[in-house]
PDB file of C-alpha atoms in Angstrom:
ATOM      1  CA  MET A   1     186.228 -68.701 205.387  1.00 44.00           C
ATOM      2  CA  LYS A   2     189.750 -68.486 203.843  1.00 43.00           C
ATOM      3  CA  LYS A   3     191.057 -65.608 201.807  1.00 46.00           C
ATOM      4  CA  LEU A   4     194.091 -65.764 199.477  1.00 51.00           C
ATOM      5  CA  ILE A   5     195.186 -62.518 197.818  1.00 45.00           C
ATOM      6  CA  LYS A   6     197.435 -62.303 194.877  1.00 46.00           C
ATOM      7  CA  GLU A   7     198.287 -59.036 193.105  1.00 41.00           C
ATOM      8  CA  TRP A   8     200.151 -58.536 189.809  1.00 39.00           C
ATOM      9  CA  PHE A   9     201.976 -55.190 189.382  1.00 35.00           C
ATOM     10  CA  SER A  10     203.969 -55.703 186.217  1.00 35.00           C
ATOM     11  CA  THR A  11     204.209 -58.174 183.330  1.00 39.00           C
ATOM     12  CA  PRO A  12     206.894 -58.507 180.669  1.00 36.00           C
ATOM     13  CA  ALA A  13     205.584 -57.495 177.246  1.00 34.00           C
ATOM     14  CA  SER A  14     206.292 -60.996 175.880  1.00 48.00           C
ATOM     15  CA  GLY A  15     205.282 -62.746 179.084  1.00 69.00           C
ATOM     16  CA  PRO A  16     201.906 -63.688 180.676  1.00 82.00           C
ATOM     17  CA  VAL A  17     198.773 -61.665 180.192  1.00 92.00           C
ATOM     18  CA  LEU A  18     198.337 -58.965 182.800  1.00 93.00           C
ATOM     19  CA  PRO A  19     195.365 -59.736 185.057  1.00 95.00           C
ATOM     20  CA  MET A  20     192.855 -56.976 184.683  1.00 96.00           C
ATOM     21  CA  LEU A  21     189.046 -56.204 184.849  1.00 98.00           C
ATOM     22  CA  PRO A  22     187.453 -52.867 183.869  1.00 96.00           C
ATOM     23  CA  GLU A  23     187.120 -50.421 186.677  1.00 96.00           C
ATOM     24  CA  GLY A  24     183.873 -50.755 188.601  1.00 96.00           C
ATOM     25  CA  GLU A  25     183.477 -54.519 187.807  1.00 98.00           C
ATOM     26  CA  ARG A  26     183.839 -57.450 190.117  1.00 98.00           C
ATOM     27  CA  ILE A  27     183.525 -61.114 189.202  1.00 98.00           C
ATOM     28  CA  TYR A  28     182.879 -64.024 191.535  1.00 98.00           C
ATOM     29  CA  ALA A  29     183.725 -67.414 189.742  1.00 98.00           C
ATOM     30  CA  ILE A  30     182.549 -70.634 191.441  1.00 98.00           C
ATOM     31  CA  GLY A  31     184.110 -73.966 190.812  1.00 98.00           C
ATOM     32  CA  ASP A  32     182.543 -77.454 190.426  1.00 98.00           C
ATOM     33  CA  ILE A  33     179.633 -77.910 192.715  1.00 98.00           C
ATOM     34  CA  HIS A  34     178.662 -81.529 191.964  1.00 98.00           C
ATOM     35  CA  GLY A  35     175.409 -81.665 193.979  1.00 98.00           C
ATOM     36  CA  SER A  36     177.045 -80.064 197.126  1.00 97.00           C
ATOM     37  CA  LEU A  37     173.947 -78.067 198.073  1.00 97.00           C
ATOM     38  CA  HIS A  38     175.004 -77.044 201.578  1.00 97.00           C
ATOM     39  CA  ALA A  39     178.448 -75.896 200.453  1.00 97.00           C
ATOM     40  CA  LEU A  40     176.871 -73.780 197.693  1.00 97.00           C
ATOM     41  CA  GLN A  41     174.477 -72.228 200.090  1.00 97.00           C
ATOM     42  CA  SER A  42     177.322 -71.340 202.496  1.00 97.00           C
ATOM     43  CA  LEU A  43     179.404 -69.890 199.567  1.00 98.00           C
ATOM     44  CA  HIS A  44     176.460 -67.671 198.445  1.00 97.00           C
ATOM     45  CA  GLU A  45     176.252 -66.321 201.955  1.00 97.00           C
ATOM     46  CA  LEU A  46     180.059 -65.470 201.916  1.00 97.00           C
ATOM     47  CA  ILE A  47     179.635 -63.887 198.541  1.00 97.00           C
ATOM     48  CA  LEU A  48     176.831 -61.720 199.780  1.00 97.00           C
ATOM     49  CA  LEU A  49     178.754 -60.581 202.817  1.00 97.00           C
ATOM     50  CA  ASP A  50     181.895 -59.981 200.773  1.00 97.00           C
ATOM     51  CA  SER A  51     180.082 -57.905 198.112  1.00 97.00           C
ATOM     52  CA  ALA A  52     177.834 -55.861 200.408  1.00 95.00           C
ATOM     53  CA  ALA A  53     179.973 -52.723 200.289  1.00 95.00           C
ATOM     54  CA  PHE A  54     180.834 -52.968 196.571  1.00 96.00           C
ATOM     55  CA  VAL A  55     179.270 -50.409 194.324  1.00 94.00           C
ATOM     56  CA  GLY A  56     179.624 -51.479 190.704  1.00 96.00           C
ATOM     57  CA  GLN A  57     178.786 -54.280 188.318  1.00 97.00           C
ATOM     58  CA  LYS A  58     178.857 -57.678 190.094  1.00 98.00           C
ATOM     59  CA  SER A  59     178.835 -60.896 188.206  1.00 98.00           C
ATOM     60  CA  LEU A  60     178.711 -64.527 189.146  1.00 98.00           C
ATOM     61  CA  VAL A  61     180.290 -67.000 186.776  1.00 98.00           C
ATOM     62  CA  TYR A  62     179.508 -70.684 187.572  1.00 98.00           C
ATOM     63  CA  LEU A  63     182.073 -72.963 185.904  1.00 98.00           C
ATOM     64  CA  GLY A  64     179.813 -75.987 185.336  1.00 98.00           C
ATOM     65  CA  ASP A  65     179.362 -79.425 186.806  1.00 98.00           C
ATOM     66  CA  TYR A  66     176.489 -78.512 189.037  1.00 98.00           C
ATOM     67  CA  ILE A  67     175.287 -82.155 189.121  1.00 98.00           C
ATOM     68  CA  ASP A  68     176.520 -85.815 189.693  1.00 98.00           C
ATOM     69  CA  ARG A  69     178.543 -87.331 192.495  1.00 96.00           C
ATOM     70  CA  GLY A  70     177.000 -85.351 195.393  1.00 95.00           C
ATOM     71  CA  GLU A  71     173.555 -86.351 196.596  1.00 94.00           C
ATOM     72  CA  HIS A  72     171.614 -83.135 195.900  1.00 97.00           C
ATOM     73  CA  SER A  73     171.951 -82.395 192.136  1.00 98.00           C
ATOM     74  CA  ARG A  74     168.163 -81.545 191.816  1.00 98.00           C
ATOM     75  CA  GLU A  75     168.258 -79.245 194.799  1.00 98.00           C
ATOM     76  CA  VAL A  76     171.307 -77.463 193.471  1.00 98.00           C
ATOM     77  CA  ILE A  77     169.609 -76.716 190.259  1.00 98.00           C
ATOM     78  CA  ASP A  78     166.383 -75.699 192.044  1.00 98.00           C
ATOM     79  CA  LEU A  79     168.454 -73.171 194.196  1.00 97.00           C
ATOM     80  CA  LEU A  80     170.239 -71.766 191.184  1.00 97.00           C
ATOM     81  CA  LEU A  81     166.968 -71.260 189.270  1.00 96.00           C
ATOM     82  CA  LYS A  82     165.613 -69.284 192.237  1.00 93.00           C
ATOM     83  CA  ALA A  83     168.500 -66.607 191.819  1.00 84.00           C
ATOM     84  CA  PRO A  84     169.467 -66.678 195.518  1.00 85.00           C
ATOM     85  CA  VAL A  85     172.108 -63.936 195.091  1.00 89.00           C
ATOM     86  CA  ALA A  86     170.387 -60.787 194.144  1.00 85.00           C
ATOM     87  CA  ASP A  87     171.760 -57.932 192.141  1.00 91.00           C
ATOM     88  CA  PHE A  88     174.283 -60.081 190.295  1.00 96.00           C
ATOM     89  CA  LYS A  89     174.545 -60.761 186.629  1.00 96.00           C
ATOM     90  CA  ARG A  90     174.849 -64.574 186.442  1.00 97.00           C
ATOM     91  CA  ILE A  91     176.693 -66.590 183.810  1.00 98.00           C
ATOM     92  CA  PHE A  92     176.239 -70.322 183.764  1.00 98.00           C
ATOM     93  CA  LEU A  93     178.829 -72.454 181.933  1.00 98.00           C
ATOM     94  CA  LEU A  94     178.244 -75.909 180.671  1.00 98.00           C
ATOM     95  CA  GLY A  95     180.251 -78.760 182.298  1.00 98.00           C
ATOM     96  CA  ASN A  96     181.018 -82.166 180.917  1.00 98.00           C
ATOM     97  CA  HIS A  97     178.511 -83.781 183.435  1.00 98.00           C
ATOM     98  CA  GLU A  98     175.646 -81.603 182.205  1.00 98.00           C
ATOM     99  CA  GLN A  99     176.631 -82.449 178.634  1.00 98.00           C
ATOM    100  CA  SER A 100     176.662 -86.097 179.540  1.00 98.00           C
ATOM    101  CA  LEU A 101     173.123 -85.868 180.954  1.00 98.00           C
ATOM    102  CA  LEU A 102     171.899 -84.197 177.800  1.00 98.00           C
ATOM    103  CA  ASP A 103     173.580 -86.901 175.734  1.00 98.00           C
ATOM    104  CA  PHE A 104     172.108 -89.592 177.840  1.00 97.00           C
ATOM    105  CA  LEU A 105     168.625 -88.251 177.195  1.00 97.00           C
ATOM    106  CA  GLU A 106     169.362 -88.373 173.405  1.00 96.00           C
ATOM    107  CA  HIS A 107     171.311 -91.600 173.040  1.00 95.00           C
ATOM    108  CA  PRO A 108     171.563 -93.516 176.308  1.00 95.00           C
ATOM    109  CA  GLN A 109     173.462 -96.553 174.950  1.00 93.00           C
ATOM    110  CA  SER A 110     176.289 -94.394 173.732  1.00 92.00           C
ATOM    111  CA  VAL A 111     176.911 -92.694 177.079  1.00 93.00           C
ATOM    112  CA  ALA A 112     175.845 -95.334 179.551  1.00 91.00           C
ATOM    113  CA  ALA A 113     179.277 -94.972 181.245  1.00 93.00           C
ATOM    114  CA  TRP A 114     177.927 -91.585 182.754  1.00 95.00           C
ATOM    115  CA  LEU A 115     176.086 -93.742 185.285  1.00 92.00           C
ATOM    116  CA  ASN A 116     179.430 -94.889 186.646  1.00 91.00           C
ATOM    117  CA  TYR A 117     181.009 -91.455 187.040  1.00 93.00           C
ATOM    118  CA  GLY A 118     178.259 -89.637 188.892  1.00 94.00           C
ATOM    119  CA  GLY A 119     175.135 -90.108 186.866  1.00 95.00           C
ATOM    120  CA  ARG A 120     173.480 -92.594 189.304  1.00 93.00           C
ATOM    121  CA  ALA A 121     173.574 -89.887 192.108  1.00 96.00           C
ATOM    122  CA  THR A 122     171.736 -87.501 189.769  1.00 97.00           C
ATOM    123  CA  LEU A 123     169.123 -90.040 188.791  1.00 96.00           C
ATOM    124  CA  ARG A 124     168.381 -90.751 192.465  1.00 95.00           C
ATOM    125  CA  SER A 125     168.069 -87.019 193.149  1.00 97.00           C
ATOM    126  CA  TYR A 126     165.380 -86.832 190.434  1.00 97.00           C
ATOM    127  CA  GLY A 127     163.496 -89.781 191.882  1.00 94.00           C
ATOM    128  CA  VAL A 128     164.706 -92.406 189.413  1.00 93.00           C
ATOM    129  CA  SER A 129     165.077 -95.822 191.063  1.00 84.00           C
ATOM    130  CA  VAL A 130     168.666 -96.987 190.679  1.00 82.00           C
ATOM    131  CA  GLU A 131     168.878-100.358 192.453  1.00 68.00           C
ATOM    132  CA  ARG A 132     171.954-102.516 192.758  1.00 60.00           C
ATOM    133  CA  ASP A 133     170.823-104.471 189.743  1.00 58.00           C
ATOM    134  CA  TYR A 134     170.314-101.437 187.693  1.00 60.00           C
ATOM    135  CA  ALA A 135     172.894-102.791 185.128  1.00 62.00           C
ATOM    136  CA  HIS A 136     170.342-105.494 184.220  1.00 67.00           C
ATOM    137  CA  ARG A 137     167.615-102.988 183.347  1.00 73.00           C
ATOM    138  CA  PRO A 138     167.298-101.718 179.790  1.00 85.00           C
ATOM    139  CA  ILE A 139     169.206 -98.497 179.642  1.00 90.00           C
ATOM    140  CA  GLU A 140     166.343 -96.914 177.713  1.00 92.00           C
ATOM    141  CA  ASN A 141     164.051 -97.443 180.804  1.00 91.00           C
ATOM    142  CA  LEU A 142     166.333 -95.357 182.967  1.00 93.00           C
ATOM    143  CA  ARG A 143     166.496 -92.644 180.256  1.00 95.00           C
ATOM    144  CA  ASP A 144     162.738 -92.669 179.956  1.00 95.00           C
ATOM    145  CA  GLU A 145     162.324 -92.331 183.685  1.00 95.00           C
ATOM    146  CA  LEU A 146     164.764 -89.466 183.853  1.00 97.00           C
ATOM    147  CA  ALA A 147     162.982 -87.616 180.936  1.00 97.00           C
ATOM    148  CA  TRP A 148     159.715 -88.044 182.910  1.00 97.00           C
ATOM    149  CA  GLN A 149     161.143 -86.740 186.248  1.00 97.00           C
ATOM    150  CA  LEU A 150     163.301 -83.979 184.833  1.00 98.00           C
ATOM    151  CA  PRO A 151     161.451 -80.661 185.225  1.00 98.00           C
ATOM    152  CA  ARG A 152     161.084 -78.689 182.061  1.00 98.00           C
ATOM    153  CA  ASP A 153     162.892 -75.612 183.473  1.00 98.00           C
ATOM    154  CA  HIS A 154     165.809 -77.787 184.481  1.00 98.00           C
ATOM    155  CA  LEU A 155     166.120 -79.192 180.998  1.00 98.00           C
ATOM    156  CA  GLU A 156     165.999 -75.745 179.517  1.00 98.00           C
ATOM    157  CA  PHE A 157     168.502 -74.525 182.035  1.00 98.00           C
ATOM    158  CA  PHE A 158     171.020 -77.207 180.886  1.00 98.00           C
ATOM    159  CA  ARG A 159     170.401 -76.501 177.295  1.00 98.00           C
ATOM    160  CA  GLY A 160     170.777 -72.755 177.652  1.00 98.00           C
ATOM    161  CA  MET A 161     174.291 -72.783 179.185  1.00 98.00           C
ATOM    162  CA  SER A 162     177.361 -71.228 177.522  1.00 98.00           C
ATOM    163  CA  PHE A 163     180.648 -72.914 176.746  1.00 98.00           C
ATOM    164  CA  TYR A 164     182.852 -69.965 177.826  1.00 98.00           C
ATOM    165  CA  HIS A 165     182.780 -66.300 178.930  1.00 98.00           C
ATOM    166  CA  LEU A 166     185.225 -63.606 178.353  1.00 98.00           C
ATOM    167  CA  ALA A 167     185.800 -60.572 180.597  1.00 98.00           C
ATOM    168  CA  GLY A 168     188.715 -58.224 180.707  1.00 97.00           C
ATOM    169  CA  SER A 169     191.868 -60.343 180.458  1.00 97.00           C
ATOM    170  CA  TYR A 170     190.024 -63.499 181.658  1.00 98.00           C
ATOM    171  CA  CYS A 171     188.557 -66.420 179.932  1.00 98.00           C
ATOM    172  CA  PHE A 172     186.101 -68.586 182.011  1.00 98.00           C
ATOM    173  CA  VAL A 173     185.648 -72.105 180.884  1.00 98.00           C
ATOM    174  CA  HIS A 174     184.783 -75.450 182.433  1.00 98.00           C
ATOM    175  CA  ALA A 175     187.845 -77.662 181.652  1.00 98.00           C
ATOM    176  CA  GLY A 176     190.310 -75.474 179.685  1.00 98.00           C
ATOM    177  CA  ILE A 177     191.363 -74.720 176.197  1.00 98.00           C
ATOM    178  CA  ARG A 178     193.537 -76.369 173.593  1.00 98.00           C
ATOM    179  CA  PRO A 179     196.887 -74.382 173.792  1.00 96.00           C
ATOM    180  CA  GLY A 180     197.697 -72.323 170.727  1.00 94.00           C
ATOM    181  CA  ILE A 181     194.235 -72.358 169.250  1.00 95.00           C
ATOM    182  CA  PRO A 182     192.220 -69.078 169.166  1.00 94.00           C
ATOM    183  CA  MET A 183     189.002 -69.042 171.157  1.00 93.00           C
ATOM    184  CA  SER A 184     186.891 -68.814 167.924  1.00 93.00           C
ATOM    185  CA  GLU A 185     188.481 -72.155 166.797  1.00 96.00           C
ATOM    186  CA  GLN A 186     188.256 -74.063 169.999  1.00 98.00           C
ATOM    187  CA  ARG A 187     186.283 -77.343 169.976  1.00 98.00           C
ATOM    188  CA  ASN A 188     183.483 -77.678 172.416  1.00 98.00           C
ATOM    189  CA  GLU A 189     184.737 -81.111 173.380  1.00 98.00           C
ATOM    190  CA  ASP A 190     187.972 -79.517 174.571  1.00 98.00           C
ATOM    191  CA  LEU A 191     186.289 -76.839 176.495  1.00 98.00           C
ATOM    192  CA  LEU A 192     184.379 -79.565 178.448  1.00 98.00           C
ATOM    193  CA  TRP A 193     186.837 -82.360 178.699  1.00 98.00           C
ATOM    194  CA  ILE A 194     190.554 -81.371 178.201  1.00 98.00           C
ATOM    195  CA  ARG A 195     192.881 -82.173 181.025  1.00 98.00           C
ATOM    196  CA  GLU A 196     196.702 -82.747 180.895  1.00 97.00           C
ATOM    197  CA  ASP A 197     197.225 -81.084 177.399  1.00 98.00           C
ATOM    198  CA  PHE A 198     196.018 -77.899 178.985  1.00 98.00           C
ATOM    199  CA  THR A 199     196.976 -78.191 182.693  1.00 98.00           C
ATOM    200  CA  ARG A 200     200.619 -79.238 181.853  1.00 97.00           C
ATOM    201  CA  SER A 201     201.146 -76.555 179.291  1.00 96.00           C
ATOM    202  CA  GLN A 202     203.116 -73.419 180.202  1.00 94.00           C
ATOM    203  CA  MET A 203     202.182 -71.637 177.064  1.00 95.00           C
ATOM    204  CA  HIS A 204     200.731 -68.197 177.448  1.00 95.00           C
ATOM    205  CA  HIS A 205     197.211 -67.767 176.090  1.00 96.00           C
ATOM    206  CA  ASP A 206     195.342 -64.613 174.915  1.00 94.00           C
ATOM    207  CA  HIS A 207     193.516 -64.588 178.267  1.00 97.00           C
ATOM    208  CA  ILE A 208     194.177 -65.907 181.722  1.00 97.00           C
ATOM    209  CA  VAL A 209     192.012 -69.071 181.863  1.00 98.00           C
ATOM    210  CA  VAL A 210     189.841 -69.634 184.937  1.00 98.00           C
ATOM    211  CA  HIS A 211     188.642 -73.249 185.000  1.00 98.00           C
ATOM    212  CA  GLY A 212     187.314 -76.181 186.973  1.00 98.00           C
ATOM    213  CA  HIS A 213     187.239 -79.849 186.006  1.00 98.00           C
ATOM    214  CA  SER A 214     190.728 -80.871 187.236  1.00 98.00           C
ATOM    215  CA  ILE A 215     190.565 -81.443 191.004  1.00 98.00           C
ATOM    216  CA  THR A 216     193.284 -79.924 193.223  1.00 97.00           C
ATOM    217  CA  THR A 217     193.429 -79.777 196.960  1.00 96.00           C
ATOM    218  CA  GLU A 218     194.150 -75.977 196.831  1.00 96.00           C
ATOM    219  CA  VAL A 219     193.669 -73.359 194.197  1.00 98.00           C
ATOM    220  CA  ASP A 220     195.979 -74.063 191.258  1.00 98.00           C
ATOM    221  CA  TRP A 221     197.684 -70.684 190.691  1.00 97.00           C
ATOM    222  CA  ASN A 222     199.594 -70.327 187.395  1.00 96.00           C
ATOM    223  CA  GLU A 223     200.548 -67.420 185.214  1.00 94.00           C
ATOM    224  CA  ASN A 224     198.391 -68.720 182.260  1.00 96.00           C
ATOM    225  CA  ARG A 225     195.547 -70.332 184.206  1.00 98.00           C
ATOM    226  CA  ILE A 226     193.769 -70.612 187.599  1.00 98.00           C
ATOM    227  CA  GLY A 227     192.105 -73.932 188.574  1.00 98.00           C
ATOM    228  CA  ILE A 228     189.427 -73.736 191.211  1.00 98.00           C
ATOM    229  CA  ASP A 229     187.971 -77.153 191.373  1.00 98.00           C
ATOM    230  CA  THR A 230     188.695 -78.205 194.987  1.00 98.00           C
ATOM    231  CA  GLY A 231     186.514 -81.328 195.009  1.00 97.00           C
ATOM    232  CA  ALA A 232     183.535 -79.986 196.976  1.00 96.00           C
ATOM    233  CA  PHE A 233     181.641 -83.211 196.755  1.00 95.00           C
ATOM    234  CA  HIS A 234     184.138 -85.098 198.905  1.00 94.00           C
ATOM    235  CA  SER A 235     186.254 -82.415 200.490  1.00 95.00           C
ATOM    236  CA  GLY A 236     183.486 -79.994 201.461  1.00 95.00           C
ATOM    237  CA  VAL A 237     185.637 -77.113 200.033  1.00 97.00           C
ATOM    238  CA  LEU A 238     183.897 -75.218 197.433  1.00 98.00           C
ATOM    239  CA  THR A 239     185.918 -72.343 195.932  1.00 98.00           C
ATOM    240  CA  CYS A 240     185.155 -68.949 194.568  1.00 98.00           C
ATOM    241  CA  LEU A 241     187.698 -66.829 192.868  1.00 98.00           C
ATOM    242  CA  VAL A 242     187.070 -63.066 193.266  1.00 98.00           C
ATOM    243  CA  LEU A 243     188.465 -60.752 190.643  1.00 98.00           C
ATOM    244  CA  GLU A 244     188.531 -57.040 190.632  1.00 98.00           C
ATOM    245  CA  GLY A 245     191.029 -54.780 188.826  1.00 97.00           C
ATOM    246  CA  ASN A 246     194.383 -56.640 189.024  1.00 97.00           C
ATOM    247  CA  GLU A 247     193.536 -58.346 192.286  1.00 97.00           C
ATOM    248  CA  GLN A 248     192.787 -62.019 192.651  1.00 98.00           C
ATOM    249  CA  ARG A 249     191.530 -63.564 195.871  1.00 98.00           C
ATOM    250  CA  VAL A 250     189.574 -66.529 197.062  1.00 98.00           C
ATOM    251  CA  LEU A 251     186.534 -67.340 199.209  1.00 98.00           C
ATOM    252  CA  GLN A 252     186.102 -70.947 200.370  1.00 98.00           C
ATOM    253  CA  THR A 253     183.685 -72.995 202.429  1.00 96.00           C
ATOM    254  CA  GLY A 254     184.462 -76.109 204.499  1.00 85.00           C
ATOM    255  CA  LEU A 255     187.689 -74.619 206.035  1.00 68.00           C
ATOM    256  CA  HIS A 256     188.346 -74.492 209.756  1.00 51.00           C
TER     257      HIS A 256
END
């Protein structure tokens, strides 16, 4: 386990937003999981240990991309549905990979590219046969097999996710936001997919944005945003940002 602690004591009036959560509240935000079942189980254990002595409201915010790329997408969803971390309020945000699965079920021809950026691993995890010659099979057949194998509670889980979550001076979202646009006017496509237009911007937002989607080897600390996608599916490092008051720290798996 690795802990990084960053505290903010003052902020210029015209500068970045002051990091703050209401007294008696602690948030654990988890980055992109991508079928990394064992890393998620380990991180849940770290969170339980870390939160054991805390008396107050505890929330878990999952930043999306639970599926694809890793080999255990179905098992990750099964685990999350079992609510393995007790006494936490849980917020599940939609990632672009979950949206791609939903789009594939509706119009597979239009989003067939999903199979090439992680979808095949998800199909396999749900028992859909994806042979080397899958490209020669009618795409609708793969969609029909997935629709048959996908448990109803998994489908409802994907459909019930939120696009963003606000708490204190923080905005939690999968990919990021379009700089200069109020949250009420943000496009869902940007919340799920935006990259450089957001990550390269030094513009101060109304909130500090906590996001995943854009992989970095370490936590991407910035005054206007914090990126916590550390590529768990290939690095083994799954990151959780812990927020309380004006404190920001990190729990991580897969570190020696």
